[in-house]
Coordinates of N, CA and C in Angstrom, one line a residue:
X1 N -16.8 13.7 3.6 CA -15.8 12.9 4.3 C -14.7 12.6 3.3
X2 N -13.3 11.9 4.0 CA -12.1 12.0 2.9 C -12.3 10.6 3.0
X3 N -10.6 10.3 2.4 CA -10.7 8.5 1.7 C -9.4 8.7 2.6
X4 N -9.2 7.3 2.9 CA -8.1 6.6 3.2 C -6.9 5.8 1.8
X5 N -6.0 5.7 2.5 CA -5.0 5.5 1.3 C -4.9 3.6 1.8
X6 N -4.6 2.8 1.1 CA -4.3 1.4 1.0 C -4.0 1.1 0.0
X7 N -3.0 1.0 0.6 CA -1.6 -0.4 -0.9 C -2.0 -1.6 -0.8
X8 N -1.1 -2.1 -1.8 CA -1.5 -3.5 -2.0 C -0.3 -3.8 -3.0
X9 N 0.5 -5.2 -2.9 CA 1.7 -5.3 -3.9 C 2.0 -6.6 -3.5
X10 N 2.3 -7.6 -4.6 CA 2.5 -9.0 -4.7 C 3.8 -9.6 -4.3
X11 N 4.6 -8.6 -4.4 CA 5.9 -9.0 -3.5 C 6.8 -7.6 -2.7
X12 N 6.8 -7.6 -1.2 CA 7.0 -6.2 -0.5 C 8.0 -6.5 0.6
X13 N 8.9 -5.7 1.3 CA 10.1 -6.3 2.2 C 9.4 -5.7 4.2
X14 N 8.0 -5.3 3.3 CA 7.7 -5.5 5.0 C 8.0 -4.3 5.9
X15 N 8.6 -2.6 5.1 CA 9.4 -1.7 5.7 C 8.7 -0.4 4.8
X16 N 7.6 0.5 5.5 CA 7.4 1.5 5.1 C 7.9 2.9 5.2
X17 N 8.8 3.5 3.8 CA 10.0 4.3 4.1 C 9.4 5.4 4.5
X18 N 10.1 6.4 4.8 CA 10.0 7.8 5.2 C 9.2 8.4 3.9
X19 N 8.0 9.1 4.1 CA 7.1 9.9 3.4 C 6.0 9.1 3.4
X20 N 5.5 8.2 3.8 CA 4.6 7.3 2.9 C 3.5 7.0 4.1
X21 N 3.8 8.0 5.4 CA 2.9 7.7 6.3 C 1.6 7.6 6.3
X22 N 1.5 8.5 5.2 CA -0.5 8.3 4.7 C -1.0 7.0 4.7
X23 N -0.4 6.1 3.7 CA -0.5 5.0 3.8 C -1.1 4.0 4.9
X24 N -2.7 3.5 5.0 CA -3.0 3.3 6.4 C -3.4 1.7 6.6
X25 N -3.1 1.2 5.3 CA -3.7 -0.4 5.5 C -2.9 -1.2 4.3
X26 N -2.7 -2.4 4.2 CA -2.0 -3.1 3.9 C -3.2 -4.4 2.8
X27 N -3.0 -4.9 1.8 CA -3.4 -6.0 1.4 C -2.6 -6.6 0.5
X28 N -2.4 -8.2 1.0 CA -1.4 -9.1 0.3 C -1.4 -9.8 -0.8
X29 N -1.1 -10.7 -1.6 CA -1.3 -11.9 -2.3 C -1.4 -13.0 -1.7
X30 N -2.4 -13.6 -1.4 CA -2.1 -15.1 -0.7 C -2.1 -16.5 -1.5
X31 N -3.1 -16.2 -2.8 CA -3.0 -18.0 -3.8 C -3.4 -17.3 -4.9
X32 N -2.9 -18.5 -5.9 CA -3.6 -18.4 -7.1 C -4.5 -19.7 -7.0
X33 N -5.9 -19.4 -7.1 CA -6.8 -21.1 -7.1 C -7.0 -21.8 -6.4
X34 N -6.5 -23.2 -6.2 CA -6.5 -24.0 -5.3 C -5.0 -24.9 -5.5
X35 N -3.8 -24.3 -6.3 CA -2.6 -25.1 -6.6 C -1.7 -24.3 -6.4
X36 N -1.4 -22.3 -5.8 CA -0.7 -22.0 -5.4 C -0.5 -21.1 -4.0
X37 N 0.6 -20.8 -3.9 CA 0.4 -19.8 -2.4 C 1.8 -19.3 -2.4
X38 N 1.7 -17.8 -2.4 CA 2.5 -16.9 -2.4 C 3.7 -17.4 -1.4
X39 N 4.8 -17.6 -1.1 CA 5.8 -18.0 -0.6 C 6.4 -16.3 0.6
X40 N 5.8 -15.7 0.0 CA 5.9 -14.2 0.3 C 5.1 -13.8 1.3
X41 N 4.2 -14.5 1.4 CA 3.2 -13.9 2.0 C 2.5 -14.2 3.4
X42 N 3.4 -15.1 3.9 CA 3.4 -15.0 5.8 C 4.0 -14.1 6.1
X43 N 5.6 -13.8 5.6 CA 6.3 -13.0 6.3 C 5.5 -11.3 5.8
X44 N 5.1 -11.3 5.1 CA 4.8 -9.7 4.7 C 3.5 -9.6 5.3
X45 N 2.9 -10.9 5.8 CA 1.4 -10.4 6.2 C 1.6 -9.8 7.9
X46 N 2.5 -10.9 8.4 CA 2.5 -10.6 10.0 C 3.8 -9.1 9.8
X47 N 4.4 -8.3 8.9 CA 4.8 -7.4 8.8 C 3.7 -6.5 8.7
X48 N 2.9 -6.5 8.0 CA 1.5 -5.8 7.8 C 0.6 -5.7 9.1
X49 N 0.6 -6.7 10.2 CA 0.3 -6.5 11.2 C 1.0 -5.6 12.3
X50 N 1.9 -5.6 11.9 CA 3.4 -4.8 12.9 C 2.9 -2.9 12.9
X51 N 2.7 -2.8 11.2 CA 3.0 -1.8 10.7 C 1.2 -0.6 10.6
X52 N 0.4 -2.4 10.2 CA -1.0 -1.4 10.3 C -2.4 -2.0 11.2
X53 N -2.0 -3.0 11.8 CA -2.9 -3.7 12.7 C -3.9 -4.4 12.2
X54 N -5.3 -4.1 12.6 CA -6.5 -4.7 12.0 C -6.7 -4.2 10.6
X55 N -5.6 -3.7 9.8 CA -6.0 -2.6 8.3 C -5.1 -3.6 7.5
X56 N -5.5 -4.7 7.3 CA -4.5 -5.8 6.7 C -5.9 -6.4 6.3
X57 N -5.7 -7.1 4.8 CA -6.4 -8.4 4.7 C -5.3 -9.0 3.2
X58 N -6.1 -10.0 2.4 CA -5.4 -10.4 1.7 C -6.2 -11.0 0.2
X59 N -6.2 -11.3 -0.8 CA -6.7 -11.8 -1.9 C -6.1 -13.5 -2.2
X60 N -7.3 -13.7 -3.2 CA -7.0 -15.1 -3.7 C -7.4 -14.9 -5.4
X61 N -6.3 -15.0 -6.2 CA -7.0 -14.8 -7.5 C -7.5 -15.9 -7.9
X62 N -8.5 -15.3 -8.2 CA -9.8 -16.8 -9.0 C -8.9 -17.5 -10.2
X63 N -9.2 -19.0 -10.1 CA -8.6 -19.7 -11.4 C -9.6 -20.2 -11.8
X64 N -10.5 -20.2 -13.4 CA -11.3 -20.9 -13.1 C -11.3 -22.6 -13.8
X65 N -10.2 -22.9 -13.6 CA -9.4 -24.2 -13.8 C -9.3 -24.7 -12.2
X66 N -9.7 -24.1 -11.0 CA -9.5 -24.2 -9.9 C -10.7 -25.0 -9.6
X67 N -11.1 -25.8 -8.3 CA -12.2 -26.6 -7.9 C -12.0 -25.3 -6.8
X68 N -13.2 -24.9 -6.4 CA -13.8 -23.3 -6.0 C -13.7 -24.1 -4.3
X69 N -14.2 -25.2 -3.7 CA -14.0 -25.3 -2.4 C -12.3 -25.2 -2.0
X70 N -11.9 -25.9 -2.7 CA -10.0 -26.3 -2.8 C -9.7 -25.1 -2.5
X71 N -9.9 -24.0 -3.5 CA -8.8 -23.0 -3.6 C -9.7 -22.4 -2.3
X72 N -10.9 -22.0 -2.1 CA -10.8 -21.4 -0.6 C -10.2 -22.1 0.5
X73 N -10.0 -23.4 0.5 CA -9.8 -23.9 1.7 C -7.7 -23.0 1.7
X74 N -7.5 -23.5 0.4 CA -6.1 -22.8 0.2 C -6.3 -21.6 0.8
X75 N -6.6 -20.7 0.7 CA -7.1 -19.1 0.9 C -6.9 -19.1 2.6
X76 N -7.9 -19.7 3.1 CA -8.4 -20.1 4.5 C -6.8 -20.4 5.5
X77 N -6.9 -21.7 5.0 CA -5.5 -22.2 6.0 C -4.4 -21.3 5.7
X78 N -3.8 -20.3 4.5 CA -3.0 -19.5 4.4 C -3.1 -18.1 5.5
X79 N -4.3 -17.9 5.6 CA -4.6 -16.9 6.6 C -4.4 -17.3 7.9
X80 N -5.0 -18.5 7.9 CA -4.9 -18.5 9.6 C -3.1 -19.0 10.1
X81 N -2.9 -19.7 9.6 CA -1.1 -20.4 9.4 C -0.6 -18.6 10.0
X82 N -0.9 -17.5 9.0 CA 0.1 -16.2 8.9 C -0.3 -15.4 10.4
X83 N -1.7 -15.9 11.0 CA -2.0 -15.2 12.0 C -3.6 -15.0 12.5
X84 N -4.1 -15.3 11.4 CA -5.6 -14.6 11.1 C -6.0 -14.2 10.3
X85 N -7.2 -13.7 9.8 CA -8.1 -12.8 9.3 C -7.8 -11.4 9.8
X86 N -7.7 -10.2 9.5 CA -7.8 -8.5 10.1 C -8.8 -8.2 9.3
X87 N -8.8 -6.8 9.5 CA -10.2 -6.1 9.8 C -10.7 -5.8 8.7
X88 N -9.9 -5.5 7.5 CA -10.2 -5.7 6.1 C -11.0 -6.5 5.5
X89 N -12.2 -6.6 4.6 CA -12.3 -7.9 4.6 C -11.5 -9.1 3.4
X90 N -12.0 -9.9 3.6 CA -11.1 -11.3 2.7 C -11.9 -11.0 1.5
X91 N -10.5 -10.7 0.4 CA -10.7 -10.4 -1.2 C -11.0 -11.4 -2.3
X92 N -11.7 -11.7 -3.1 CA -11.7 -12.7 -3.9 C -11.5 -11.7 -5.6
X93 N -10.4 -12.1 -6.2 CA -9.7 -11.4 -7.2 C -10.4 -12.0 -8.8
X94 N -11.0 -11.2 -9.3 CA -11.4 -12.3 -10.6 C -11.1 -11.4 -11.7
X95 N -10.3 -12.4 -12.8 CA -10.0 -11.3 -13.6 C -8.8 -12.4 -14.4
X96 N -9.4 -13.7 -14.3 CA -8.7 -15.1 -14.6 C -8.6 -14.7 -16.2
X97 N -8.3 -14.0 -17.2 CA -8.2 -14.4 -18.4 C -8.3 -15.5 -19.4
X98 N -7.8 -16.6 -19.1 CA -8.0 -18.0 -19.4 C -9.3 -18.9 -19.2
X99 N -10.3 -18.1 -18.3 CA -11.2 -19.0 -18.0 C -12.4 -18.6 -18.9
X100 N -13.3 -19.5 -19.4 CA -14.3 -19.1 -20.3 C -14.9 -17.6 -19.9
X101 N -15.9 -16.9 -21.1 CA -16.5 -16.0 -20.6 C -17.6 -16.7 -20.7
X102 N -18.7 -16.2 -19.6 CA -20.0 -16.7 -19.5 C -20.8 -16.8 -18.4
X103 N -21.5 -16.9 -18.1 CA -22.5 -17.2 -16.7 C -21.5 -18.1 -15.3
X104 N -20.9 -19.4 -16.0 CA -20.7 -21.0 -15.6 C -19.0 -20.0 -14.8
X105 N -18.5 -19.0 -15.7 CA -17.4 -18.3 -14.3 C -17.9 -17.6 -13.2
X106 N -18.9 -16.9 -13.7 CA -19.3 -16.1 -12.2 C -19.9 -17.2 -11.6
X107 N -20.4 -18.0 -11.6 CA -21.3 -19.0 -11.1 C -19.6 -19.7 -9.6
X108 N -19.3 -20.2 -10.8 CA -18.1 -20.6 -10.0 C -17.2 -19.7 -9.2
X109 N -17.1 -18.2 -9.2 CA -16.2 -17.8 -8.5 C -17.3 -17.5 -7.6
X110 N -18.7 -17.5 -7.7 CA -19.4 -17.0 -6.4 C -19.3 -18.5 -6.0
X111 N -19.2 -19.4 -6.0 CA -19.4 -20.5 -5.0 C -17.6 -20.8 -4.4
X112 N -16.4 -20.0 -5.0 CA -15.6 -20.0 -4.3 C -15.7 -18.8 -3.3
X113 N -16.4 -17.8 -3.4 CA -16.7 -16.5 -2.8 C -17.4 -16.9 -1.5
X114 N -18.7 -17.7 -2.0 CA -19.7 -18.5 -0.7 C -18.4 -19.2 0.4
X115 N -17.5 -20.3 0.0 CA -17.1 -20.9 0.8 C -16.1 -20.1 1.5
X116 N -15.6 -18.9 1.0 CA -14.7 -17.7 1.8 C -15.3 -17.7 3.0
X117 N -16.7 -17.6 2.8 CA -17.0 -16.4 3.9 C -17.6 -17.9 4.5
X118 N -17.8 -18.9 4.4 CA -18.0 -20.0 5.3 C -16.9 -20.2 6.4
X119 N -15.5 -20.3 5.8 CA -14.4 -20.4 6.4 C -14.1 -18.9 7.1
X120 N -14.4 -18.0 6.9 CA -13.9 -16.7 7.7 C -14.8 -16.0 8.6
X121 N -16.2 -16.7 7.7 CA -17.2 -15.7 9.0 C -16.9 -14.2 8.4
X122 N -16.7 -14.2 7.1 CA -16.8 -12.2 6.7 C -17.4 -12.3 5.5
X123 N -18.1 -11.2 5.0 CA -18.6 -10.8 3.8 C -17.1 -10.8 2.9
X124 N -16.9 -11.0 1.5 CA -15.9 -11.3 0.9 C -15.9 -9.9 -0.3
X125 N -14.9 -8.8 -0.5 CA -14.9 -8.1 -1.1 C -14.8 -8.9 -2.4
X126 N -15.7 -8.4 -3.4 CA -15.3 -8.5 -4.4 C -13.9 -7.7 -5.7
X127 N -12.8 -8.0 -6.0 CA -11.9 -7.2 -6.9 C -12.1 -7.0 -8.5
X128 N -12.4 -6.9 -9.0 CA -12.2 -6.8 -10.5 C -11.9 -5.8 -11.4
X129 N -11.7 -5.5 -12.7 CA -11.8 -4.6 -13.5 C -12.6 -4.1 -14.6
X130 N -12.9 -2.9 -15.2 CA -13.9 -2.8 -16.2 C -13.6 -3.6 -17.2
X131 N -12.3 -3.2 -17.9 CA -11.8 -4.1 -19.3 C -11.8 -5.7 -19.0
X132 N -12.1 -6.4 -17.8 CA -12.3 -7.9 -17.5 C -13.7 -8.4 -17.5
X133 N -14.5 -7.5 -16.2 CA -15.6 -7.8 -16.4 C -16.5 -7.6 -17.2
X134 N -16.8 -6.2 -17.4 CA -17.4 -6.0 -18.5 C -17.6 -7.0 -19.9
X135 N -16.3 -7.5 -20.1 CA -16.5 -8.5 -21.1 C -16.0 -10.0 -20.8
X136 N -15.8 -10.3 -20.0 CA -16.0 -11.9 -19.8 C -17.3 -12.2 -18.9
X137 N -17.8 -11.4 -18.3 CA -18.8 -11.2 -17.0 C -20.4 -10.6 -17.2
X138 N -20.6 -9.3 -17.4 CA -21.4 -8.6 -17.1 C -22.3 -9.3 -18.5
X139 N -22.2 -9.5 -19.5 CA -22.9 -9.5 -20.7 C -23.8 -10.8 -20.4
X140 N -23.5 -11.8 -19.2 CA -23.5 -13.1 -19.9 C -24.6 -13.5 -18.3
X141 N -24.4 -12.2 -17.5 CA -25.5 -12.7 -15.9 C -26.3 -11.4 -15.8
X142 N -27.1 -11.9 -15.2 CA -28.5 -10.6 -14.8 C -28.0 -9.7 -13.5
X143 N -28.6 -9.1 -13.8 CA -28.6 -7.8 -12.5 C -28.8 -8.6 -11.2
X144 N -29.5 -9.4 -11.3 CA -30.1 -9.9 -10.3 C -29.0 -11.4 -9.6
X145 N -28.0 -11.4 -10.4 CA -26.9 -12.3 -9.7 C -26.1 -11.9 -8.4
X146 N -26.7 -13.1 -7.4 CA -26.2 -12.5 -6.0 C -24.8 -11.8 -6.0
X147 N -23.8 -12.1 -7.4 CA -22.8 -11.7 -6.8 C -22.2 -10.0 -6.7
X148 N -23.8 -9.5 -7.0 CA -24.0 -8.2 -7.1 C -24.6 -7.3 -5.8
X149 N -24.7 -8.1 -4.8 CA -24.8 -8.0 -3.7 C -23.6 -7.9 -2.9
X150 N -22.5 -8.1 -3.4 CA -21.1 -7.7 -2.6 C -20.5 -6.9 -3.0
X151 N -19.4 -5.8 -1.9 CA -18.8 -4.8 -2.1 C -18.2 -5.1 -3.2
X152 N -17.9 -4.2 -3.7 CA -16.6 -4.1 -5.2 C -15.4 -3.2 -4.9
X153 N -14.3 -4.1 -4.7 CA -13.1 -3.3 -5.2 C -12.8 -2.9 -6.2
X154 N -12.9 -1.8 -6.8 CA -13.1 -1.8 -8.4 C -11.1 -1.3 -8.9
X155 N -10.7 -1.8 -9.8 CA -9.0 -1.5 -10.4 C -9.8 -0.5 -11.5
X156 N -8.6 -0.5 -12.2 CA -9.3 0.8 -13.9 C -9.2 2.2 -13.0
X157 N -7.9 2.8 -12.7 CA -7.9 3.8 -12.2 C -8.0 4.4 -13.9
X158 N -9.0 6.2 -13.2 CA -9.5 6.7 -14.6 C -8.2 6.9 -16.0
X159 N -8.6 6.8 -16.8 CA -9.9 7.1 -17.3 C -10.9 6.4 -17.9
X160 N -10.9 4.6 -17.2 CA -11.5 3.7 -17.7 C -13.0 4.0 -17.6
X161 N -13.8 3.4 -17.6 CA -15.2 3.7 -17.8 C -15.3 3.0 -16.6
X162 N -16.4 3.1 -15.8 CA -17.3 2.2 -14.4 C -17.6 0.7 -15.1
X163 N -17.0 0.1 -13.8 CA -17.5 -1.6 -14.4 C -18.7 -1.7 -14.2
X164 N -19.8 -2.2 -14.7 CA -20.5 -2.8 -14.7 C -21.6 -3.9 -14.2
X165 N -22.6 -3.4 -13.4 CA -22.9 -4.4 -12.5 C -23.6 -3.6 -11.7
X166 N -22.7 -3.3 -11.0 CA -22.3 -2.5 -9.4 C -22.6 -0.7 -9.8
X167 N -24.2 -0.4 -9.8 CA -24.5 0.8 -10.2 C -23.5 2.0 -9.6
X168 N -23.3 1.6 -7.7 CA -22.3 2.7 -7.3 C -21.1 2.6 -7.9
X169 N -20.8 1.6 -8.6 CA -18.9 1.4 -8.4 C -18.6 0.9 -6.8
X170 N -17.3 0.6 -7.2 CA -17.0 0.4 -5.7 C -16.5 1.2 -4.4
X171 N -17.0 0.8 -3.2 CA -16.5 1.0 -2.3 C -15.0 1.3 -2.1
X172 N -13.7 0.4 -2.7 CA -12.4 0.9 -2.9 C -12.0 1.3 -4.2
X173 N -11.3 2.0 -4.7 CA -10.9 2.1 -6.1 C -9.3 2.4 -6.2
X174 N -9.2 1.1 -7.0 CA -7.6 2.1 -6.6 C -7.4 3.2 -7.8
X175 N -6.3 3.9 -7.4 CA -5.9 5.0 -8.6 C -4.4 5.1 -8.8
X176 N -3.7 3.9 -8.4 CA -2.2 3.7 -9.5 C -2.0 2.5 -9.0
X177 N -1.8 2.5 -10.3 CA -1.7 0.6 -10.7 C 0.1 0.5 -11.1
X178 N 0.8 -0.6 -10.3 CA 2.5 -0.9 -10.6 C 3.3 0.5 -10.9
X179 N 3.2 0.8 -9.2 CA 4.0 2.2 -9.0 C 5.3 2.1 -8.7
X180 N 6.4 2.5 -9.3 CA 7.5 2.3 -8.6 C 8.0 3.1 -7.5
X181 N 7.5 3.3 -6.5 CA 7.6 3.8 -5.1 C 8.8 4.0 -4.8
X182 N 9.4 5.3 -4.9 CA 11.1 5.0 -4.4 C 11.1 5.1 -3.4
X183 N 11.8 4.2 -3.1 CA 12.2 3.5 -1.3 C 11.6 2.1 -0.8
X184 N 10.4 1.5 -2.0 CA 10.1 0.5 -1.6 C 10.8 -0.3 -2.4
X185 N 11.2 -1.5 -1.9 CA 11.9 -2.4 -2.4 C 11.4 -4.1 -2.3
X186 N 11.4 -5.0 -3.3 CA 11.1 -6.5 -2.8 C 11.8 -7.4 -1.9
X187 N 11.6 -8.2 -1.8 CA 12.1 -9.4 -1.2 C 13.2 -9.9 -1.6
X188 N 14.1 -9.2 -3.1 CA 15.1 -9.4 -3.2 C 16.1 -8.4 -3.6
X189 N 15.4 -7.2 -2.9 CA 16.1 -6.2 -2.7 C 16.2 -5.3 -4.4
X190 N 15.3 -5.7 -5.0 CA 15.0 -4.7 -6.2 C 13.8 -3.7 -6.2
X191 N 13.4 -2.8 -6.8 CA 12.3 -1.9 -6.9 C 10.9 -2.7 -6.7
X192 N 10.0 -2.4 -5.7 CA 9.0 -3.0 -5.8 C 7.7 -1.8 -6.8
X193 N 7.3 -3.1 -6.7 CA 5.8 -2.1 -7.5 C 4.4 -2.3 -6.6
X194 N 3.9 -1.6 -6.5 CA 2.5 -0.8 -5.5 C 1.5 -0.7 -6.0
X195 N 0.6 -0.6 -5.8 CA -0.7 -0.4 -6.3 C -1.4 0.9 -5.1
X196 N -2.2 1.7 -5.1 CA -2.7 2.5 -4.6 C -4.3 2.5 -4.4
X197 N -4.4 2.2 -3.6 CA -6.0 2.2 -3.5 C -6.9 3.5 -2.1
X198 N -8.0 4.3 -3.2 CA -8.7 4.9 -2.2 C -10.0 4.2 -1.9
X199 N -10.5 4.1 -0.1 CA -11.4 4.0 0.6 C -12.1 4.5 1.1
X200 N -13.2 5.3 1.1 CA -14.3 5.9 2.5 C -13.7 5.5 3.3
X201 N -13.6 6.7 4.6 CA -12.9 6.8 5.8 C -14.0 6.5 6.9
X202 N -15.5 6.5 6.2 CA -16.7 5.3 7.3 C -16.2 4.4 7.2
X203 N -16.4 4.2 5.7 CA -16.3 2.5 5.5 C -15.0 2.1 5.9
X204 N -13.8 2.3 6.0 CA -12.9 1.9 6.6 C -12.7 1.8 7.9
X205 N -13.2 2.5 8.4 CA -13.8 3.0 10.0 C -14.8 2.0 10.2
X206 N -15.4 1.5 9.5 CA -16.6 0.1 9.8 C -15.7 -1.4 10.0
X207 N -14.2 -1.5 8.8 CA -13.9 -2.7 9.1 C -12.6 -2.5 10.1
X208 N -12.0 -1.4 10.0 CA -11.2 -1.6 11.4 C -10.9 -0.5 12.7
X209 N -11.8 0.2 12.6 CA -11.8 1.2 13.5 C -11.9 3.0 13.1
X210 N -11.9 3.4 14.0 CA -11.6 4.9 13.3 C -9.6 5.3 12.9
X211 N -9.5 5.8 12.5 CA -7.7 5.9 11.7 C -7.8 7.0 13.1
X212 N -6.6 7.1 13.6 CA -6.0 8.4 14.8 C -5.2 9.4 13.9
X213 N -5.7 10.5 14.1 CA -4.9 11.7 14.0 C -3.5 11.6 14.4
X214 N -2.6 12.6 13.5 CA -1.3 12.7 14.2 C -1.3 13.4 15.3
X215 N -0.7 13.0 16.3 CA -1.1 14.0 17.8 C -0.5 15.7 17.2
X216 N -0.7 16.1 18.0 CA -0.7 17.6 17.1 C 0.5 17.9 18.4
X217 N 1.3 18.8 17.3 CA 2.3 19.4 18.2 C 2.0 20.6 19.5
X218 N 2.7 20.9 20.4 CA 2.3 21.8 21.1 C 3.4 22.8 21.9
X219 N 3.5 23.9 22.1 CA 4.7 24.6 22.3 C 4.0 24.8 23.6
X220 N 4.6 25.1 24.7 CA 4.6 25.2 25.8 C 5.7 26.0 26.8
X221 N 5.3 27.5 27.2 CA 6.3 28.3 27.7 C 6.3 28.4 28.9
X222 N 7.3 28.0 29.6 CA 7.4 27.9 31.1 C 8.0 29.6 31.6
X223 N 8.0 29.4 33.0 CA 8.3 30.5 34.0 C 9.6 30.5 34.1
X224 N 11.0 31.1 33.9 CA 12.0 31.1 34.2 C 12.3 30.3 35.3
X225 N 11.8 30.3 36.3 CA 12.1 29.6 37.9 C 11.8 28.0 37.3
X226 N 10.9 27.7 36.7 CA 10.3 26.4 36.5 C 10.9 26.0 35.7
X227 N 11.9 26.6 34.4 CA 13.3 25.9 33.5 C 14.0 25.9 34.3
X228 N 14.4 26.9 35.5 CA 16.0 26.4 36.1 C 15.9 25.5 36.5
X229 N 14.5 25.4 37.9 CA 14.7 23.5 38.5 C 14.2 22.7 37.7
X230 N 13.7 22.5 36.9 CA 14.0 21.7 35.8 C 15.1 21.3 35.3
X231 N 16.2 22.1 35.0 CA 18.0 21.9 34.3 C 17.9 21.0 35.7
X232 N 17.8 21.5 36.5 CA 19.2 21.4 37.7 C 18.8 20.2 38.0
X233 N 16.7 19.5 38.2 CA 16.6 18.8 38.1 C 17.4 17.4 37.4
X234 N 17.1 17.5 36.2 CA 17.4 17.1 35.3 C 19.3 16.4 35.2
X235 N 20.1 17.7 35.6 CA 20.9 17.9 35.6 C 21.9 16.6 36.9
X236 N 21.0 16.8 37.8 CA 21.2 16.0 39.2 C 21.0 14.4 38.9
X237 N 19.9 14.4 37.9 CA 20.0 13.0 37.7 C 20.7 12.3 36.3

């Protein structure tokens, strides 16, 4: 089976240009924590719905200076305020730099993770990176930490090594990180930057449907008698 293509970009004007049709799902920036929220990110989400339907969801980057119920509820009312939840599921971004390494962060981003999916009613993708987790993360919890029971968006397009944890890798991976996409532009009308991410076309097919074919072209030769009253048809009206 093939992959599906999904972007993702922290500030975007809502307008996917000519070439880039592959492109089949959309994910936003919605908070940092529990103290910020993208100003960007109603108008680009309900554009994301215009453009990809139920193939939209959004992220909350973990702070771990954040109180973990706060910033979900932040997360939560940002989504519903823009329209909803889509069919993607709700991302939880960890890769806080600033926040201790050790058990006491994963601890706390899984109990901002738990209250996601209280508030949304969805399993909560997990996002991270090898060069983050691997060493503020993986050294410091057991295999056996629930938070290893959730999908992984894995970043570190190659030639990074596999994070850690998550024996398959993840379910999404992206493979270009701050692309300058010509023809995409931001919110203030400068070059935007993109991120690229591939998906299993089941698994994408599990959160928002099957993707449709381009209808296929088709040539079609009529009977001389059947083009004239056709013109004339045509022609009369």
């Amino acid at each position: 089976m093939g992959n599906v293509v999904v972007m993702d970009a922290r500030y975007w004007n809502g307008v996917i240009p000519a070439g880039y049709e592959y492109i089949k799902g959309y994910i936003a920036k919605v908070s940092d924590g529990d103290y910020f929220t993208s100003p960007q990110f109603a108008a680009q989400y309900r554009a994301a719905e215009q453009l990809f339907g139920k193939a939209r969801s959004a992220w909350s980057f973990f702070k771990g200076v954040s109180d973990p119920v706060k910033a979900a509820k932040r997360y939560h009312d940002a989504m519903v305020a823009a329209g909803g939840y889509g069919g993607i599921p709700p991302v939880l971004d960890i890769e806080d730099k600033y926040a201790a390494k050790g058990k006491a962060t994963v601890d706390k981003a899984w109990a901002q993770l738990q209250e996601m999916e209280q508030l949304s009613g969805r399993e909560v993708l997990v996002y991270s990176a090898g060069w983050y987790w691997d060493s503020w993360c993986a050294p410091y919890v057991p295999l056996t930490h629930p938070i290893y029971t959730r999908d992984l968006w894995e970043s570190d397009p190659g030639p990074d090594t596999p994070i850690k944890g998550w024996p398959l890798g993840g379910v999404m991976k992206q493979t270009i990180l701050d692309w300058r996409a010509p023809g995409f532009i931001d919110t203030a009308g400068n070059p935007g930057l993109i991120d690229i991410s591939d998906v299993n076309e089941i698994i994408f097919a599990e959160w928002v449907g099957p993707t449709v074919p381009p209808a296929e072209t088709k040539t079609i030769t009529l009977p001389l008698s059947t083009y004239r009253e056709l013109k004339r048809a045509l022609n009369e009206n």
